[in-house]
CSV table of C-alpha atoms in Angstrom, one decimal:
chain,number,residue,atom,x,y,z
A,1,UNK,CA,-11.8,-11.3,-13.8
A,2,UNK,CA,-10.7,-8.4,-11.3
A,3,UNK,CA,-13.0,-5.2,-11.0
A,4,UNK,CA,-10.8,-2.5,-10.8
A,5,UNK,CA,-12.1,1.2,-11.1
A,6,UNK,CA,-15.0,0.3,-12.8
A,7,UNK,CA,-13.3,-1.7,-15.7
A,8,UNK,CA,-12.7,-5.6,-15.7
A,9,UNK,CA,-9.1,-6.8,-16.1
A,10,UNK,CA,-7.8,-10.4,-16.3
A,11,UNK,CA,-6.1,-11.3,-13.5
A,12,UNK,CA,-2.5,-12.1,-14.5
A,13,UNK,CA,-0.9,-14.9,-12.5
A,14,UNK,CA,2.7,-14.9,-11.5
A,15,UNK,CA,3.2,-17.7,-13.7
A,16,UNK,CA,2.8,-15.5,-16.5
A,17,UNK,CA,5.5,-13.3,-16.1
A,18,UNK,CA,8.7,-14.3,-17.9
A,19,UNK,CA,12.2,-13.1,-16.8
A,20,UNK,CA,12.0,-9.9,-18.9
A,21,UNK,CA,9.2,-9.1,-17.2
A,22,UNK,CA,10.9,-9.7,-13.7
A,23,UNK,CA,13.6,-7.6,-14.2
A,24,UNK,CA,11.3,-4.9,-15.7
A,25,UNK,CA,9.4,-4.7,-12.6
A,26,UNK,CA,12.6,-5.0,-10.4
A,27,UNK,CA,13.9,-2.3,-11.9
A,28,UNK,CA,11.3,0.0,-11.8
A,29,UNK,CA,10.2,-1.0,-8.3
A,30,UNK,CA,13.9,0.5,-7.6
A,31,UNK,CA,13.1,3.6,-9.9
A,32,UNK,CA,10.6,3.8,-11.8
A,33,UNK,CA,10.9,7.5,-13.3
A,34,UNK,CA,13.8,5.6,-15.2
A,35,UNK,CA,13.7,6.2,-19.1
A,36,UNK,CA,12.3,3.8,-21.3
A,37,UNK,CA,15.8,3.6,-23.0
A,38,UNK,CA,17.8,3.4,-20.1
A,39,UNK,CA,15.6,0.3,-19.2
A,40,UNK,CA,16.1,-1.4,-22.6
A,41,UNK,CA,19.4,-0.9,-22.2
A,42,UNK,CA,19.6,-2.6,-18.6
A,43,UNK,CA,17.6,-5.6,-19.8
A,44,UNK,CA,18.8,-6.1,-23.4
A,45,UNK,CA,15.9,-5.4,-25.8
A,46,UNK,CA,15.2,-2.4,-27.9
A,47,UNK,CA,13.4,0.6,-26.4
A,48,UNK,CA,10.3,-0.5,-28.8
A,49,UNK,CA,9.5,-4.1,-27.1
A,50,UNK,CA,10.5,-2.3,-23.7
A,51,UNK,CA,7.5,-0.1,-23.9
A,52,UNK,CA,5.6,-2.4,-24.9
A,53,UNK,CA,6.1,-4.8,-22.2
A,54,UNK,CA,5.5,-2.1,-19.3
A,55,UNK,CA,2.5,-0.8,-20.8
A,56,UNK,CA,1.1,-4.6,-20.7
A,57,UNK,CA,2.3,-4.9,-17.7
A,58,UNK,CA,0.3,-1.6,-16.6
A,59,UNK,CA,-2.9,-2.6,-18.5
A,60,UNK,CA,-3.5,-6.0,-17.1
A,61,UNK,CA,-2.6,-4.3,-13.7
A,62,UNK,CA,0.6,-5.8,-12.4
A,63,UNK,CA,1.9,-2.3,-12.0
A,64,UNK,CA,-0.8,-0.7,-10.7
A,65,UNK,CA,0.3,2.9,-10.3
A,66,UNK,CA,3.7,5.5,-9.9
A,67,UNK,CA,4.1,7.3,-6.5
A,68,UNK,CA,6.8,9.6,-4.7
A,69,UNK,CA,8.0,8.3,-1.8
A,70,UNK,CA,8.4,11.0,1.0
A,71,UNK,CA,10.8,11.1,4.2
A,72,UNK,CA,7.9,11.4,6.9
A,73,UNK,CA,10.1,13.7,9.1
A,74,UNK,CA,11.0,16.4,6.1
A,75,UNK,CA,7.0,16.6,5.7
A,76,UNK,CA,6.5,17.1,9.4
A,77,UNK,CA,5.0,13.3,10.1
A,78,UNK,CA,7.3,12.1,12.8
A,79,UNK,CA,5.6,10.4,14.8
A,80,UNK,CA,4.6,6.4,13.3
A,81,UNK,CA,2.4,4.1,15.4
A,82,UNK,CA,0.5,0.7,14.6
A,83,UNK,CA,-2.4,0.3,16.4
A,84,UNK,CA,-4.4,-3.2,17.0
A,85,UNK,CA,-8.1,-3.0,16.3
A,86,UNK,CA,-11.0,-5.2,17.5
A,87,UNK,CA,-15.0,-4.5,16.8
A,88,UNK,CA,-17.9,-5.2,19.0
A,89,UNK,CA,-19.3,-8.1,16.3
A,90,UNK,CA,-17.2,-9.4,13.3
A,91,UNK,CA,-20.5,-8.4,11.0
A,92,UNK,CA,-19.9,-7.7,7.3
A,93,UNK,CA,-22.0,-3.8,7.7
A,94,UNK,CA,-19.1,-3.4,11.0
A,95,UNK,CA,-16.4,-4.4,8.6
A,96,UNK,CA,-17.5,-2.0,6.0
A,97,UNK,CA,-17.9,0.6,8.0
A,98,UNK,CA,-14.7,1.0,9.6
A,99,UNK,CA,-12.9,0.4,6.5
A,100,UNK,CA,-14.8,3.5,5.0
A,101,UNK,CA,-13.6,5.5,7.7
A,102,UNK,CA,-10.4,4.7,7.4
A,103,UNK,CA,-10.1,4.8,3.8
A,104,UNK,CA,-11.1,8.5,4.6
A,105,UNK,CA,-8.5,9.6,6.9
A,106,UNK,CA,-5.0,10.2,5.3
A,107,UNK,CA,-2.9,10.0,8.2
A,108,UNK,CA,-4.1,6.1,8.1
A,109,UNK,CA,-1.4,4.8,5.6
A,110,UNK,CA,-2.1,1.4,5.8
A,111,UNK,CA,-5.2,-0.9,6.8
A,112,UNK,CA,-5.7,-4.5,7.2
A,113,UNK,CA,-8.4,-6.6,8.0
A,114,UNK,CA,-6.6,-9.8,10.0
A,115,UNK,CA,-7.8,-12.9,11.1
A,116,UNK,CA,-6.8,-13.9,14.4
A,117,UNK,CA,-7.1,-12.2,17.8
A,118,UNK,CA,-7.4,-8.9,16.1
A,119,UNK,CA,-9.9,-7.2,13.3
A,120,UNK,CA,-7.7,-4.3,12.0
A,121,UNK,CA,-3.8,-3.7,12.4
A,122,UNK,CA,-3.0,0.2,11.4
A,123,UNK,CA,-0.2,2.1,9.8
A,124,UNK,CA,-0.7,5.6,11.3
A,125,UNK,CA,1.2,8.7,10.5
A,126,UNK,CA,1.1,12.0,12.2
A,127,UNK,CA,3.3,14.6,13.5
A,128,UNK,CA,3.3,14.3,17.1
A,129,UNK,CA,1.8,12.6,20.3
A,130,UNK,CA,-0.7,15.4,20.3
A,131,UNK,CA,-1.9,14.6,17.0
A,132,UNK,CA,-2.1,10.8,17.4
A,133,UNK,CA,-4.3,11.3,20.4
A,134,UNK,CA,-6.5,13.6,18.7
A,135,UNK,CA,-6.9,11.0,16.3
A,136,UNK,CA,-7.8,8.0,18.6
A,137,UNK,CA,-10.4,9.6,20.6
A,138,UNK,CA,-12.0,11.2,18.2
A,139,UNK,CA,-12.0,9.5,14.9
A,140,UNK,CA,-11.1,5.4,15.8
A,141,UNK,CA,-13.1,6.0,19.6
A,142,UNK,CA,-15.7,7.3,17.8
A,143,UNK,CA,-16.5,4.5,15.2
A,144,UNK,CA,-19.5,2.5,16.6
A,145,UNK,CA,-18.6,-0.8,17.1
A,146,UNK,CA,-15.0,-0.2,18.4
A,147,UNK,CA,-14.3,-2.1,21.3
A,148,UNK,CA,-10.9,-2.0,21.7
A,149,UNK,CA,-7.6,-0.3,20.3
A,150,UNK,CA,-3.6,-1.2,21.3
A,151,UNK,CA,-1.4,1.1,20.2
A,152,UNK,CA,2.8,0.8,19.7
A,153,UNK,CA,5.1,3.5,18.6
A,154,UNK,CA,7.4,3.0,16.2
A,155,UNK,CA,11.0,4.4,17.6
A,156,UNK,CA,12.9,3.0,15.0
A,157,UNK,CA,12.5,1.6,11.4
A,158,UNK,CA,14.7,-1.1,10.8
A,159,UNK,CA,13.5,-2.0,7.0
A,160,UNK,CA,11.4,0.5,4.2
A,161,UNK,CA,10.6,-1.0,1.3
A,162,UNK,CA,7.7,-1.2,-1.1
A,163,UNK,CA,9.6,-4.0,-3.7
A,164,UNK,CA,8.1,-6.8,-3.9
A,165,UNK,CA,10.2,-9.8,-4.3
A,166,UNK,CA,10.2,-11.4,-7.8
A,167,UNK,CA,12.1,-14.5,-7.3
């Protein structure tokens, strides 16, 4: 069982899914503000059994919420950089830590704890170089246990997506 805000949910394997369910998610990882009927109509059932499906779908939490997705540069957040993290000691209080500070900041839009040669890669967004160094000294500098950050720019985004593939 998965704990999930407080509730338990069966975990629902990919095996599970049929090919109505595939093409439901497909099509509302492409648009999901579509309507219900629309939707029925581009897989082939009724609007009834559509429904029924995605709100399945949402309760045993393969579709686990609806977001807007926002051009950085109209919202003033230009500037994209992933940054390489290593800690002092790989300890499970280190790990928990840093990951509660980053859950707290909201220019970090993404944060993952890696095996290999380093603990944490970064998604950071923030308007300018100003901002990102404000940011590095005195929020990830500032973590005890920090030993070591490498940071890249992104000049270019080659590929933005958030669909998963369904094959």
């Amino acid at each position: 069982m998965l704990r999930r805000c407080g509730t338990l949910r069966p975990i629902m394997s990919q095996s599970t899914l049929d090919a109505i369910d595939r093409q439901i998610l497909s099509i509302l990882q492409r648009d999901a503000r579509i309507p219900n009927t629309e939707l029925a109509d581009e897989i082939g059932l009724t609007p009834a059994p559509t429904l029924r499906r995605v709100r399945r779908l949402e309760e045993e939490g393969v579709i686990q919420r609806y977001v807007a997705l926002l051009d950085p540069k109209l919202v003033g957040r230009e500037l994209m950089v992933i940054v390489r993290v290593t800690l002092d000691k790989q300890t499970k209080a280190g790990f928990e830590q840093f990951a509660k500070k980053m859950q707290e900041r909201p220019e970090v839009l993404e944060c993952f704890l890696c095996l290999g040669d380093i603990d944490y890669l970064l998604k950071v967004c923030v308007p300018d170089l100003d901002a990102y160094q404000h940011f590095l000294v005195n929020t990830l500098a500032a973590i005890p246990g920090v030993r070591n950050t490498a940071s890249t720019i992104v000049v270019k985004q080659e590929k933005d997506t958030t669909s998963l593939p369904l094959e």
